[in-house]
Tab-separated table of C-alpha atoms and ligand atoms in Angstrom:
chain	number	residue	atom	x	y	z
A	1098	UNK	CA	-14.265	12.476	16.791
A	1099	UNK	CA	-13.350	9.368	15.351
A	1100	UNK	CA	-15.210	6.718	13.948
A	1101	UNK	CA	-13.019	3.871	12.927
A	1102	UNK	CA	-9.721	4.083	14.861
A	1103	UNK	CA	-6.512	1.156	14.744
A	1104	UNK	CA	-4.933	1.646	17.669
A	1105	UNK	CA	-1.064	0.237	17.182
A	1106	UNK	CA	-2.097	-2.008	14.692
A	1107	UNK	CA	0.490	-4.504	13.673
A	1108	UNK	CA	-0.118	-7.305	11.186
A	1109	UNK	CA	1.799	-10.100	9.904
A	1110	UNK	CA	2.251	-12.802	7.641
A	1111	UNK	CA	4.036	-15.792	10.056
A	1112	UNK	CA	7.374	-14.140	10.415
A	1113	UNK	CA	7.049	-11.323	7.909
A	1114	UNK	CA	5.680	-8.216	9.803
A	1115	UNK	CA	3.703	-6.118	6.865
A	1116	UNK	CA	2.030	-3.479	9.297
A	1117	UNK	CA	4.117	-2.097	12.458
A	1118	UNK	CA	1.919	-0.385	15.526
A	1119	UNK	CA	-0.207	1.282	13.058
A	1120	UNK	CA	-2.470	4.300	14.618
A	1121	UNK	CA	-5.351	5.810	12.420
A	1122	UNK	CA	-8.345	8.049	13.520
A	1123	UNK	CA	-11.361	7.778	10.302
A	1124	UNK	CA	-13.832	10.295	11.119
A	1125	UNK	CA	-17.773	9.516	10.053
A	1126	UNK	CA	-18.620	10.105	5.994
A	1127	UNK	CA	-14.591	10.468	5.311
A	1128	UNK	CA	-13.315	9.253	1.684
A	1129	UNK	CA	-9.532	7.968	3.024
A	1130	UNK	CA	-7.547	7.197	0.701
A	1131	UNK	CA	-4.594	4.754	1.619
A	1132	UNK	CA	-1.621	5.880	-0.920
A	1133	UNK	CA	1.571	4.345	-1.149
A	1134	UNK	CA	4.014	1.852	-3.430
A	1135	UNK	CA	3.707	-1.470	-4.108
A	1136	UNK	CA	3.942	-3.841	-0.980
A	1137	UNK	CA	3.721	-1.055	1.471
A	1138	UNK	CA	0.631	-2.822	3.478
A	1139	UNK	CA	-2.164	-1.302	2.179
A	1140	UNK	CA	-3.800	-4.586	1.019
A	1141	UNK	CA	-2.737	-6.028	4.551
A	1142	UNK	CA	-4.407	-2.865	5.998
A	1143	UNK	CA	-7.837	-3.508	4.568
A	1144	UNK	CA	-7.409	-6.763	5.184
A	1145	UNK	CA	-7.604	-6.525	8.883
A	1146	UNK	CA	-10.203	-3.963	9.088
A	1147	UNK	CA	-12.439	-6.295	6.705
A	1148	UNK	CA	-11.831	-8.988	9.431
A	1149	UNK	CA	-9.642	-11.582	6.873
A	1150	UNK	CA	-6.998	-11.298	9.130
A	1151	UNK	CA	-6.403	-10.907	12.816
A	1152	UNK	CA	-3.471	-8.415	14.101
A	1153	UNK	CA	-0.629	-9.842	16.006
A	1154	UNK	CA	-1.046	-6.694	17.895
A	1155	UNK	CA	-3.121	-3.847	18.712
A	1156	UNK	CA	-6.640	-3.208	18.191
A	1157	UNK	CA	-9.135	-1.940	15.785
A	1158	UNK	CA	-12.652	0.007	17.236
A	1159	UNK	CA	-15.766	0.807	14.775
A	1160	UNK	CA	-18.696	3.216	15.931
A	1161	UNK	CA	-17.917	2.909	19.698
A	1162	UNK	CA	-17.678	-0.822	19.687
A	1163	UNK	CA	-13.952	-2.914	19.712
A	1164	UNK	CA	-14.382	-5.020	16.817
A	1165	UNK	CA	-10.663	-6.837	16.882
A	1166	UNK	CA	-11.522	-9.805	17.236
A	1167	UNK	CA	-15.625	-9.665	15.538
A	1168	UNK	CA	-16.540	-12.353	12.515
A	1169	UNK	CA	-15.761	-10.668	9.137
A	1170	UNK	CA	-19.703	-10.898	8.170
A	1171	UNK	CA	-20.459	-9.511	11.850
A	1172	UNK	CA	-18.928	-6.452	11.461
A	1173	UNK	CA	-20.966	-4.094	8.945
A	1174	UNK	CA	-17.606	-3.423	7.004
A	1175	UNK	CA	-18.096	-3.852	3.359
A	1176	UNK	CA	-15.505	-4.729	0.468
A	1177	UNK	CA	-15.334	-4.053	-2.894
A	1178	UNK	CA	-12.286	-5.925	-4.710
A	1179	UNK	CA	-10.940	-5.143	-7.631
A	1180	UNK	CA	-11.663	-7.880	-10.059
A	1181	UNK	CA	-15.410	-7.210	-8.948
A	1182	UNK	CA	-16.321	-10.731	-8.277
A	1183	UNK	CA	-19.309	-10.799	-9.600
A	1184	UNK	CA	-21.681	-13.705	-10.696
A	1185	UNK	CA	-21.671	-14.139	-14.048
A	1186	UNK	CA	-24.614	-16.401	-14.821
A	1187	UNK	CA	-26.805	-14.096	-12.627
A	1188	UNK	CA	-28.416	-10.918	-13.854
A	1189	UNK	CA	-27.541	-7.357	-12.462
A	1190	UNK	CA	-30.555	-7.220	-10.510
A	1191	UNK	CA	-29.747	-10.681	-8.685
A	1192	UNK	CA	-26.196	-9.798	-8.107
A	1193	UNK	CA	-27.438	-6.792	-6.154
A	1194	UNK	CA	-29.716	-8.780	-4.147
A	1195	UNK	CA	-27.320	-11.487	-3.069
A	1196	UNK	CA	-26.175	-10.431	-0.118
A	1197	UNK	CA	-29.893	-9.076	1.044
A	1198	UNK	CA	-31.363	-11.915	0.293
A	1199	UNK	CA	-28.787	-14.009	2.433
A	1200	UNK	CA	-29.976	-12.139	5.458
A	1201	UNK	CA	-33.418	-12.836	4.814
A	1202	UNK	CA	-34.687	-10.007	2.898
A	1203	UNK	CA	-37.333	-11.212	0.135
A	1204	UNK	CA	-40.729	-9.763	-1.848
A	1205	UNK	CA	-41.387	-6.159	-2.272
A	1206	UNK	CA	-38.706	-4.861	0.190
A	1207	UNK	CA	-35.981	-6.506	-1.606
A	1208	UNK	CA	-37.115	-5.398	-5.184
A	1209	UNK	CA	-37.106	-1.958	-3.479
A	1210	UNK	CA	-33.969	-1.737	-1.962
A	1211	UNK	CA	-32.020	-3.334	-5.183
A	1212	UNK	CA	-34.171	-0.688	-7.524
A	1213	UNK	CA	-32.739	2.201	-5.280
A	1214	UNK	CA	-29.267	0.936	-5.401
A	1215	UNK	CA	-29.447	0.811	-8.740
A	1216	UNK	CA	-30.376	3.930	-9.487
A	1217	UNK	CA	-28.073	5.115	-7.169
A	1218	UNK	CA	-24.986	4.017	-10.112
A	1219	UNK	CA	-27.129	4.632	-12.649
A	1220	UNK	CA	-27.646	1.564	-13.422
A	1221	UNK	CA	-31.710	0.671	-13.182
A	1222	UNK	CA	-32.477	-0.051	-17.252
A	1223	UNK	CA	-29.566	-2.915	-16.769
A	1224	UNK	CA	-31.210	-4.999	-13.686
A	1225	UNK	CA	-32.273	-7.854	-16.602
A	1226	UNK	CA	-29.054	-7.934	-17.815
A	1227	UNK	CA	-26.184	-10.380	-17.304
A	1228	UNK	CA	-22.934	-8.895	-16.092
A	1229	UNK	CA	-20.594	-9.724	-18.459
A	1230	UNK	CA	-22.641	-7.624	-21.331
A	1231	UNK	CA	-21.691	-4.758	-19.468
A	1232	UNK	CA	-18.411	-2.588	-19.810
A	1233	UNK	CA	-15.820	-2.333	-17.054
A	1234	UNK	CA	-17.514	0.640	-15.765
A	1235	UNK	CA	-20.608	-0.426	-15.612
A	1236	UNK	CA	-19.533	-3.921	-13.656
A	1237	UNK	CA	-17.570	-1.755	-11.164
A	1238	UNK	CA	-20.154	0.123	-10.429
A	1239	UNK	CA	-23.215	-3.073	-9.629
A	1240	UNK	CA	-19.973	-4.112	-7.148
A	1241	UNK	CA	-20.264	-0.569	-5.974
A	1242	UNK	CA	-24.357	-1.469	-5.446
A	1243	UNK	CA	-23.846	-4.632	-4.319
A	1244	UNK	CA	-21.979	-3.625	-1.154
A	1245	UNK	CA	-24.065	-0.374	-0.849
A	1246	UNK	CA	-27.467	-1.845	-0.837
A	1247	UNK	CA	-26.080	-4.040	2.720
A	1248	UNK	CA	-25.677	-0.362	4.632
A	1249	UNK	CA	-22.081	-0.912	5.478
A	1250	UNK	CA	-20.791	1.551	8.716
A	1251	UNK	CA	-17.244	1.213	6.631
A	1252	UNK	CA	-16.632	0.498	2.771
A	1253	UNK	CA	-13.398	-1.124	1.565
A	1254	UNK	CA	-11.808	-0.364	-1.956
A	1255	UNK	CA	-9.168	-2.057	-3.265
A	1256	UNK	CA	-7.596	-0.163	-6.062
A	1257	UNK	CA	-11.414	0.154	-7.533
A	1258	UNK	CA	-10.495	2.047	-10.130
A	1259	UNK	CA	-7.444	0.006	-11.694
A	1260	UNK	CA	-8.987	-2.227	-13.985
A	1261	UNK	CA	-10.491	0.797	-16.137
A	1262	UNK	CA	-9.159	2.605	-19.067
A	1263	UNK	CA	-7.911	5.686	-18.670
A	1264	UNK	CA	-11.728	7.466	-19.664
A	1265	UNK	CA	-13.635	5.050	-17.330
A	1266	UNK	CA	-11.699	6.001	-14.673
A	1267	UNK	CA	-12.047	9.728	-14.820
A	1268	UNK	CA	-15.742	8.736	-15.274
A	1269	UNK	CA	-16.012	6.661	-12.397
A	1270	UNK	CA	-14.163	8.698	-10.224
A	1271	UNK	CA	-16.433	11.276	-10.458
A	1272	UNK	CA	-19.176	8.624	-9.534
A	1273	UNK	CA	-17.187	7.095	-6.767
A	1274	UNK	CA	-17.165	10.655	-4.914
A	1275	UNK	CA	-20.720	11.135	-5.897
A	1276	UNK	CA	-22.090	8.378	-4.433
A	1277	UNK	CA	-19.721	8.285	-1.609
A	1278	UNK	CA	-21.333	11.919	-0.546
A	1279	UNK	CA	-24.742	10.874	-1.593
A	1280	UNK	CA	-24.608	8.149	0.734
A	1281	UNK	CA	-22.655	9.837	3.299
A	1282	UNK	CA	-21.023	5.670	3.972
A	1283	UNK	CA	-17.314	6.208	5.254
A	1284	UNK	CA	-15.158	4.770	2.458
A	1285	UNK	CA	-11.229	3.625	2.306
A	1286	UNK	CA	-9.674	3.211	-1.116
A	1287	UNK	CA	-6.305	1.593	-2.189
A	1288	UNK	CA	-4.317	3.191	-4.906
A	1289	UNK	CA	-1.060	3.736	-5.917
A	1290	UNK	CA	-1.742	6.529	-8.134
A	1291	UNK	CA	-1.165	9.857	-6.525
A	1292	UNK	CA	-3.118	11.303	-9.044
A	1293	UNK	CA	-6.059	9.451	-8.041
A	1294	UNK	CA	-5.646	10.165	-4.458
A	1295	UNK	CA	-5.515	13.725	-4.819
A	1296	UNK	CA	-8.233	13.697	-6.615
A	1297	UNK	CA	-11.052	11.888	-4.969
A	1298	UNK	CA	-10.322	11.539	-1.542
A	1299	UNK	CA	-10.821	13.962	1.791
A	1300	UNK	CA	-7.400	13.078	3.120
A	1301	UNK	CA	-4.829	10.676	2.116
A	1302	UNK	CA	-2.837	8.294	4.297
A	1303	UNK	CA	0.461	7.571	2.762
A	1304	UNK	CA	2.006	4.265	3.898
A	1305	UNK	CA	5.938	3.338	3.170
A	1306	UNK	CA	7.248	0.437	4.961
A	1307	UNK	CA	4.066	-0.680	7.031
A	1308	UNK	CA	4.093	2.337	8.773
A	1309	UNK	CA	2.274	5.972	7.484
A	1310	UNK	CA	4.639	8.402	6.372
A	1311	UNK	CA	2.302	10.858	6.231
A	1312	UNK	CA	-1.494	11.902	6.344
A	1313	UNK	CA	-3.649	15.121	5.382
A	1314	UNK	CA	-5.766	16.743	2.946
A	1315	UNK	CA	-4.734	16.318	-1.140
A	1316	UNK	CA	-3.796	19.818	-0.114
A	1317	UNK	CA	-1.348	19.517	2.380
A	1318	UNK	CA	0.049	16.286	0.982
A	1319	UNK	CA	0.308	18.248	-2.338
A	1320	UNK	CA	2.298	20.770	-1.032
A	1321	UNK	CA	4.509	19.580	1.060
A	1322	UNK	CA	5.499	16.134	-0.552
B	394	LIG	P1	-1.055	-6.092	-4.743
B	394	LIG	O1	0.266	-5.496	-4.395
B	394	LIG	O2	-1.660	-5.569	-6.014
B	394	LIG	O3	-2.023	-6.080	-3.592
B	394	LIG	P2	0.450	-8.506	-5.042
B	394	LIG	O4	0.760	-8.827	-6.458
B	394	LIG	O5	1.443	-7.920	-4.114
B	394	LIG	O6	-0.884	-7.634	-5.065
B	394	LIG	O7	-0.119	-9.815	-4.317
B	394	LIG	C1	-1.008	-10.689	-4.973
B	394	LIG	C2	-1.316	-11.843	-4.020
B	394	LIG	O8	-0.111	-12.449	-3.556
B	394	LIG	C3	-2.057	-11.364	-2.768
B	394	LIG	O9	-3.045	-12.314	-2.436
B	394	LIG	C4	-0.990	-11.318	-1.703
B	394	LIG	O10	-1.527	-11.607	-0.420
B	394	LIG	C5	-0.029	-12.418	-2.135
B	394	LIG	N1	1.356	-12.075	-1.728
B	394	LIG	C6	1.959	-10.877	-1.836
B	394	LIG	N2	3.214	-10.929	-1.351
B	394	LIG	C7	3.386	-12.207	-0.935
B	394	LIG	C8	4.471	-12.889	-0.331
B	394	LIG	N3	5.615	-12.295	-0.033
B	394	LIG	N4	4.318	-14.195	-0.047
B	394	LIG	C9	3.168	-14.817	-0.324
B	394	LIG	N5	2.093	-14.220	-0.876
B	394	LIG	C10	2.204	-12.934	-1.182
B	395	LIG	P1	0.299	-3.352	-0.793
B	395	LIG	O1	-1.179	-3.643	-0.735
B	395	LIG	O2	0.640	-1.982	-0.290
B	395	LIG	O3	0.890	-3.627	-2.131
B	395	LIG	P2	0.493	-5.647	0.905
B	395	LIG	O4	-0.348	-5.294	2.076
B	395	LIG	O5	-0.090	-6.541	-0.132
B	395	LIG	O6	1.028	-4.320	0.234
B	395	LIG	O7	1.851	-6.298	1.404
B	395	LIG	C1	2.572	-5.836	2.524
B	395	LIG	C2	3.720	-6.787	2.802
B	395	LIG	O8	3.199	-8.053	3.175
B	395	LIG	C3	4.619	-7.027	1.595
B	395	LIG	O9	5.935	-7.182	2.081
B	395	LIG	C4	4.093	-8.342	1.036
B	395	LIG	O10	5.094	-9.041	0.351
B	395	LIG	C5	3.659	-9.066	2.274
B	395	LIG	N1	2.553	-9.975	1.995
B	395	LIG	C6	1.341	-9.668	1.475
B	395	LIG	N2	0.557	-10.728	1.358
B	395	LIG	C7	1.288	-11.774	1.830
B	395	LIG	C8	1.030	-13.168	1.978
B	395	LIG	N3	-0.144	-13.708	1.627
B	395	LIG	N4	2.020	-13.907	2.507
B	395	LIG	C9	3.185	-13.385	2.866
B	395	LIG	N5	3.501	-12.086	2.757
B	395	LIG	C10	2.557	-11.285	2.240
């Protein structure tokens, strides 16, 4: 049964159409990964399902409910870009707690829940710390807290893994599926790196065009390319 489905999506930028009647079924606790070349409409893709942009057609449903047309910070779907945008000037620990804290959380609930998604990357001895002291690695992953700790239904990644060297990113890929069954969250990643897709993810979604070419399991897609 699905769990996020788009339902002849189609998205566009005025006249440029970068998504064309677009129909995916995400099952509950799936890694996805969305695979394809440059300019395909992955970006555009996550887009829409984060809520940044509205489809010019088509709809998009989440955990029973049709969430087309739902705020952005209504609709339980996290993001994690790829620069990390994180604060700077604030410590590890209050990075993690920024979002919670927005929606009211405070005291010993908060310190909690930040602790535990901490720990979850690995990452509890570096709460006091800043986050540029940290490596590449280590910033992806308080990103990779920062949207965990909020309990998203869906979690967004846009090419999460890019920005590392080539060790980091066998490192964190290993976390990135860790945590991802840990937590049992349903995550989407963007990558152009077949590698990568075949890798991590439960099934892949190639795109070409706006449109999938294909979809299955890293071993289906690796076998019949
Ligand atoms: P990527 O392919 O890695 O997602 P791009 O380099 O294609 O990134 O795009 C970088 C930024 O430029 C994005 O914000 C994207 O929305 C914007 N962009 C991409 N293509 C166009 C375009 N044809 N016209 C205007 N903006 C664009
Ligand atoms: P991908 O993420 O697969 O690289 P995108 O979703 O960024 O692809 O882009 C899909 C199409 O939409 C491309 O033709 C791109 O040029 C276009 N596009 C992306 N962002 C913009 C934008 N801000 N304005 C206009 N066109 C855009």
């Amino acid at each position: 049964t699905s769990f996020l489905t788009l339902d002849k999506l189609s998205l566009a930028y005025g006249n440029t159409v970068a998504v064309k009647d677009l129909d995916l079924d995400i099952r509950k606790g799936e890694l996805l990964a969305l695979l394809g070349p440059s300019g395909c409409g992955k970006t555009t893709t996550m887009r829409s399902i984060a809520g940044l942009m509205t489809p010019v057609g088509g709809r998009i449903r989440l955990d029973g409910a049709d969430i087309t047309r739902v705020a952005a910070n209504k609709r339980a779907v996290g993001l994690v870009f790829q620069s990390y945008a994180l604060f700077p000037h604030l410590t590890v620990f209050e990075n993690v707690a920024f979002g919670l804290k927005l929606k009211g959380m405070r005291g010993a609930e908060l310190e909690a829940k930040v602790a535990s998604g901490l720990k979850s990357v690995g990452l509890a001895a570096f709460a006091d710390r800043k986050t540029p002291e940290l490596s590449g690695g280590q910033q992806q992953r308080v990103a990779l807290a920062r949207s965990m700790v909020m309990e998203p239904k869906v979690l967004l990644l846009d090419e999460p893994l890019s920005n590392l060297d080539a060790r980091l990113r066998l490192e964190m890929r290993t976390e990135l599926q860790r945590v991802q069954k840990e937590s049992g969250v349903t995550m989407i990643f963007v990558t152009h790196d077949q590698v990568e897709a075949l890798a991590l993810a439960d099934r892949i979604v190639v795109m070409k065009n706006g449109a999938i070419e294909q979809i299955g399991t890293p071993e289906e897609i690796y076998n019949h390319p």
